[in-house]
Amino acid sequence: MAKRDYVFTSESVAEGHPDKVSDRISDAVVDTFLAADPQARVACETLCTTNRVVLAGEVRGPASVTKDLLIEVARQAIRDIGYEQDGFHWKNAQVDCLLHSQSSDIAQGVDAAGNKDEGAGDQGIMFGYACRETEDLMPAPLHYSHAILRSMAEARHSGATPHFGPDAKSQVTLQYIDGKPVRATSVVVSTQHSETIDQDEVREIVRPHVLKVLPKDWMCEEAQFYVNPTGRFVIGGPDGDAGLTGRKIIVDTYGGAAPHGGGAFSGKDPTKVDRSAAYAARYLAKNVVGAGLAERCTIQVSYAIGVAKPLSVYIDTAGTGQVDEDKLSQVLQELMDLSPRGIRTHLGLNKPIYARTAAYGHFGRKPEADGGFSWEKLDLVPALRSAFA
């Protein structure tokens, strides 16, 4: 039987964290290619360090997307985050674009030809998860960790907190009683700041963002509220530590509350099932919970490179399900084609909608009018309820 009383912790990192700078640039490259050609292929990795950015990977797209254009795309992404520091500046950083053409060996496995449908861009396992801990059907510790940093970022961008820098991290530990979160036992926030303010001032600037986000009376004891525990955080971002695409996969997904298949999302076009199938699994799990068929739901799908159909579809409702899981798996696969092409078509993924996913999680967001976060829609709920009426 699952443990019902416990504490659980999740963390988030802000858009200015060096790894998130890399994710943002890589996804901006994806968007640039998809805006020029919805069928473009992209696998872009980004390295950021002190006033240096390197783009590498393989792409297939129109000649209009030049290396000079992608260098400017990278600069604009850095500028949008807010880096205008001596050690990392959108205008002064050296940006090297080392992207090359997609391997023909990979292309022949993925491309449709004759009677062969388009195959998965790689082998792998992908997970989706949903639960009733928050309105967005996400695990509560991660939900609040993201929300604290989003609030701080909004204040920084608006000019309300001019002493904040772009780099920040949060960590929230919640107490669960009878399987439900009831309060925070500790909160950790580290934020880059100007040299003109001290530790106590940073703490009091951060405090209202935490209080605004947490439910009433959930705030931890003062001794367990940690702000910049090292005492100083002036040097930050890629100047303080190198950043790489795809190093924050738990932050990107469920904060450790659910399994992860190991593949990162950012920098990959939607033929890569690391990304698209993980979105599909979240979409299905969220609709299962949204339909009231379970309190929580984990879905795993697996693929082989070049093969269209998933090798397996596994569903676990952790003892909270109201319906037979085998039948649920069958119904979900009838409602959604889980081939790479089927996923992209169902969710409308061949669009420039990815730069916005690079920070504050790929899940638990609001569906947007242009197709962004389409995997967060609950449009399968009526059909699921009807199937199990």
Short mmCIF file of C-alpha atoms in Angstrom, two decimals, residues 105-302:
data_model
loop_
_atom_site.label_atom_id
_atom_site.label_comp_id
_atom_site.label_asym_id
_atom_site.label_seq_id
_atom_site.Cartn_x
_atom_site.Cartn_y
_atom_site.Cartn_z
CA ASP A 105 20.82 7.49 -42.07
CA ILE A 106 18.48 9.10 -39.54
CA ALA A 107 16.32 10.65 -42.25
CA GLN A 108 15.65 7.35 -44.02
CA GLY A 109 14.29 5.81 -40.83
CA VAL A 110 12.04 8.73 -40.00
CA ASP A 111 10.71 9.76 -43.41
CA ALA A 112 7.58 8.22 -44.87
CA ALA A 113 8.15 6.32 -48.13
CA GLY A 114 5.89 4.08 -50.22
CA ASN A 115 3.78 2.01 -47.84
CA LYS A 116 5.96 2.96 -44.86
CA ASP A 117 4.49 5.54 -42.49
CA GLU A 118 6.70 8.11 -40.87
CA GLY A 119 8.72 6.47 -38.10
CA ALA A 120 9.76 7.63 -34.66
CA GLY A 121 12.86 9.82 -34.64
CA ASP A 122 14.51 7.62 -32.02
CA GLN A 123 13.91 4.73 -29.68
CA GLY A 124 12.91 5.47 -26.12
CA ILE A 125 10.32 5.51 -23.36
CA MET A 126 8.18 8.51 -22.49
CA PHE A 127 5.92 9.17 -19.50
CA GLY A 128 2.90 11.35 -18.85
CA TYR A 129 1.30 12.08 -15.50
CA ALA A 130 -1.61 13.94 -13.94
CA CYS A 131 -3.06 14.17 -10.44
CA ARG A 132 -5.67 16.16 -8.53
CA GLU A 133 -3.30 18.10 -6.27
CA THR A 134 -3.79 21.40 -8.13
CA GLU A 135 -6.28 22.92 -10.56
CA ASP A 136 -3.82 22.29 -13.38
CA LEU A 137 -3.72 18.60 -12.41
CA MET A 138 -0.03 18.81 -11.54
CA PRO A 139 2.00 17.78 -8.46
CA ALA A 140 1.73 20.57 -5.90
CA PRO A 141 5.43 20.97 -4.90
CA LEU A 142 6.46 21.60 -8.51
CA HIS A 143 3.42 23.78 -9.20
CA TYR A 144 4.33 26.17 -6.37
CA SER A 145 8.06 26.09 -7.15
CA HIS A 146 7.32 27.22 -10.71
CA ALA A 147 4.79 29.82 -9.57
CA ILE A 148 7.23 31.51 -7.18
CA LEU A 149 9.80 31.99 -9.94
CA ARG A 150 7.23 33.14 -12.49
CA SER A 151 6.03 35.79 -10.04
CA MET A 152 9.60 36.97 -9.45
CA ALA A 153 10.34 37.03 -13.19
CA GLU A 154 7.23 39.08 -13.93
CA ALA A 155 8.26 41.60 -11.29
CA ARG A 156 11.80 41.78 -12.73
CA HIS A 157 10.59 42.28 -16.30
CA SER A 158 8.10 44.96 -15.22
CA GLY A 159 10.80 46.91 -13.36
CA ALA A 160 9.13 46.39 -9.98
CA THR A 161 12.21 44.59 -8.61
CA PRO A 162 15.21 46.22 -10.33
CA HIS A 163 17.66 44.52 -7.96
CA PHE A 164 16.78 41.02 -9.19
CA GLY A 165 18.95 39.33 -11.81
CA PRO A 166 17.67 36.75 -14.31
CA ASP A 167 19.15 33.68 -12.58
CA ALA A 168 17.08 32.08 -9.81
CA LYS A 169 16.07 28.75 -8.28
CA SER A 170 13.28 27.64 -5.95
CA GLN A 171 12.51 24.53 -3.95
CA VAL A 172 9.32 23.73 -2.07
CA THR A 173 8.82 20.90 0.43
CA LEU A 174 5.22 20.01 1.27
CA GLN A 175 3.76 17.86 4.02
CA TYR A 176 1.20 15.30 2.87
CA ILE A 177 -1.44 13.87 5.19
CA ASP A 178 -3.59 11.03 3.94
CA GLY A 179 -2.06 11.56 0.50
CA LYS A 180 -2.99 15.24 0.23
CA PRO A 181 -0.68 18.28 0.55
CA VAL A 182 -1.52 20.44 3.57
CA ARG A 183 1.35 22.90 4.14
CA ALA A 184 4.94 23.80 3.31
CA THR A 185 7.61 22.56 5.71
CA SER A 186 10.40 24.46 3.96
CA VAL A 187 10.87 26.91 1.09
CA VAL A 188 14.20 27.70 -0.58
CA VAL A 189 14.69 30.59 -3.01
CA SER A 190 18.01 31.68 -4.47
CA THR A 191 18.05 34.72 -6.72
CA GLN A 192 20.75 36.67 -8.48
CA HIS A 193 20.81 40.25 -7.20
CA SER A 194 22.68 43.53 -7.53
CA GLU A 195 25.64 44.36 -5.31
CA THR A 196 23.77 47.30 -3.79
CA ILE A 197 21.45 45.24 -1.55
CA ASP A 198 22.25 42.91 1.34
CA GLN A 199 20.97 39.50 2.39
CA ASP A 200 18.15 40.82 4.58
CA GLU A 201 16.86 43.05 1.79
CA VAL A 202 16.87 40.18 -0.69
CA ARG A 203 14.88 38.06 1.76
CA GLU A 204 12.16 40.69 2.17
CA ILE A 205 11.90 41.29 -1.59
CA VAL A 206 11.43 37.55 -2.14
CA ARG A 207 8.97 36.97 0.73
CA PRO A 208 5.80 38.48 -0.83
CA HIS A 209 6.22 36.35 -3.96
CA VAL A 210 6.20 33.19 -1.84
CA LEU A 211 3.24 34.34 0.27
CA LYS A 212 1.26 35.26 -2.84
CA VAL A 213 1.75 31.82 -4.39
CA LEU A 214 1.23 29.47 -1.46
CA PRO A 215 -2.33 28.81 -0.21
CA LYS A 216 -3.36 30.68 2.93
CA ASP A 217 -1.64 29.44 6.11
CA TRP A 218 0.68 27.13 4.14
CA MET A 219 3.86 29.17 4.72
CA CYS A 220 6.62 27.30 6.51
CA GLU A 221 8.18 28.37 9.83
CA GLU A 222 10.59 31.30 9.52
CA ALA A 223 13.60 29.12 10.35
CA GLN A 224 12.75 26.92 7.34
CA PHE A 225 12.47 29.84 4.89
CA TYR A 226 15.85 29.94 3.14
CA VAL A 227 16.73 32.82 0.81
CA ASN A 228 20.16 32.81 -0.81
CA PRO A 229 21.58 30.38 1.76
CA THR A 230 25.16 31.06 0.58
CA GLY A 231 24.68 34.71 1.56
CA ARG A 232 25.51 36.27 -1.81
CA PHE A 233 24.43 35.66 -5.42
CA VAL A 234 25.71 38.52 -7.59
CA ILE A 235 27.57 36.52 -10.24
CA GLY A 236 25.04 34.27 -11.96
CA GLY A 237 23.75 32.86 -15.20
CA PRO A 238 26.22 31.50 -17.77
CA ASP A 239 28.94 33.74 -16.29
CA GLY A 240 28.65 31.85 -13.01
CA ASP A 241 28.21 28.34 -14.42
CA ALA A 242 28.01 26.76 -17.86
CA GLY A 243 24.60 25.91 -19.28
CA LEU A 244 23.60 23.04 -21.56
CA THR A 245 20.35 22.12 -23.29
CA GLY A 246 18.32 19.36 -21.67
CA ARG A 247 19.81 19.23 -18.17
CA LYS A 248 16.63 20.11 -16.26
CA ILE A 249 14.31 17.31 -17.37
CA ILE A 250 12.72 16.80 -13.94
CA VAL A 251 12.03 20.53 -13.61
CA ASP A 252 10.52 20.38 -17.10
CA THR A 253 8.11 17.56 -16.23
CA TYR A 254 6.74 16.51 -12.81
CA GLY A 255 9.34 17.46 -10.24
CA GLY A 256 10.17 13.84 -9.45
CA ALA A 257 6.57 12.91 -8.58
CA ALA A 258 6.35 10.64 -11.64
CA PRO A 259 8.84 8.59 -13.71
CA HIS A 260 10.85 10.15 -16.51
CA GLY A 261 12.02 8.31 -19.62
CA GLY A 262 15.31 10.23 -19.73
CA GLY A 263 14.91 12.21 -22.94
CA ALA A 264 14.96 16.01 -22.96
CA PHE A 265 12.49 18.15 -24.91
CA SER A 266 14.11 21.45 -25.83
CA GLY A 267 15.84 21.82 -29.17
CA LYS A 268 13.88 18.99 -30.81
CA ASP A 269 11.26 19.25 -33.52
CA PRO A 270 8.04 17.26 -32.92
CA THR A 271 9.07 14.25 -35.04
CA LYS A 272 11.29 13.45 -32.06
CA VAL A 273 9.12 11.30 -29.79
CA ASP A 274 11.20 12.35 -26.78
CA ARG A 275 9.16 15.50 -27.05
CA SER A 276 5.92 14.76 -28.88
CA ALA A 277 5.13 11.42 -27.23
CA ALA A 278 5.80 12.86 -23.78
CA TYR A 279 3.33 15.63 -24.63
CA ALA A 280 0.82 13.02 -25.84
CA ALA A 281 1.22 10.95 -22.67
CA ARG A 282 0.59 14.02 -20.51
CA TYR A 283 -2.43 14.91 -22.64
CA LEU A 284 -3.96 11.47 -22.21
CA ALA A 285 -3.18 11.24 -18.49
CA LYS A 286 -4.63 14.70 -17.87
CA ASN A 287 -7.85 13.82 -19.69
CA VAL A 288 -8.19 10.58 -17.71
CA VAL A 289 -7.96 12.52 -14.43
CA GLY A 290 -10.05 15.38 -15.81
CA ALA A 291 -12.79 12.92 -16.73
CA GLY A 292 -12.91 11.66 -13.15
CA LEU A 293 -11.71 8.16 -14.09
CA ALA A 294 -8.81 8.32 -11.61
CA GLU A 295 -7.29 10.59 -8.96
CA ARG A 296 -3.88 10.15 -10.54
CA CYS A 297 -2.65 8.55 -13.73
CA THR A 298 0.75 7.58 -15.12
CA ILE A 299 1.10 6.61 -18.78
CA GLN A 300 4.18 5.14 -20.44
CA VAL A 301 4.68 4.75 -24.20
CA SER A 302 7.69 3.27 -25.96
#
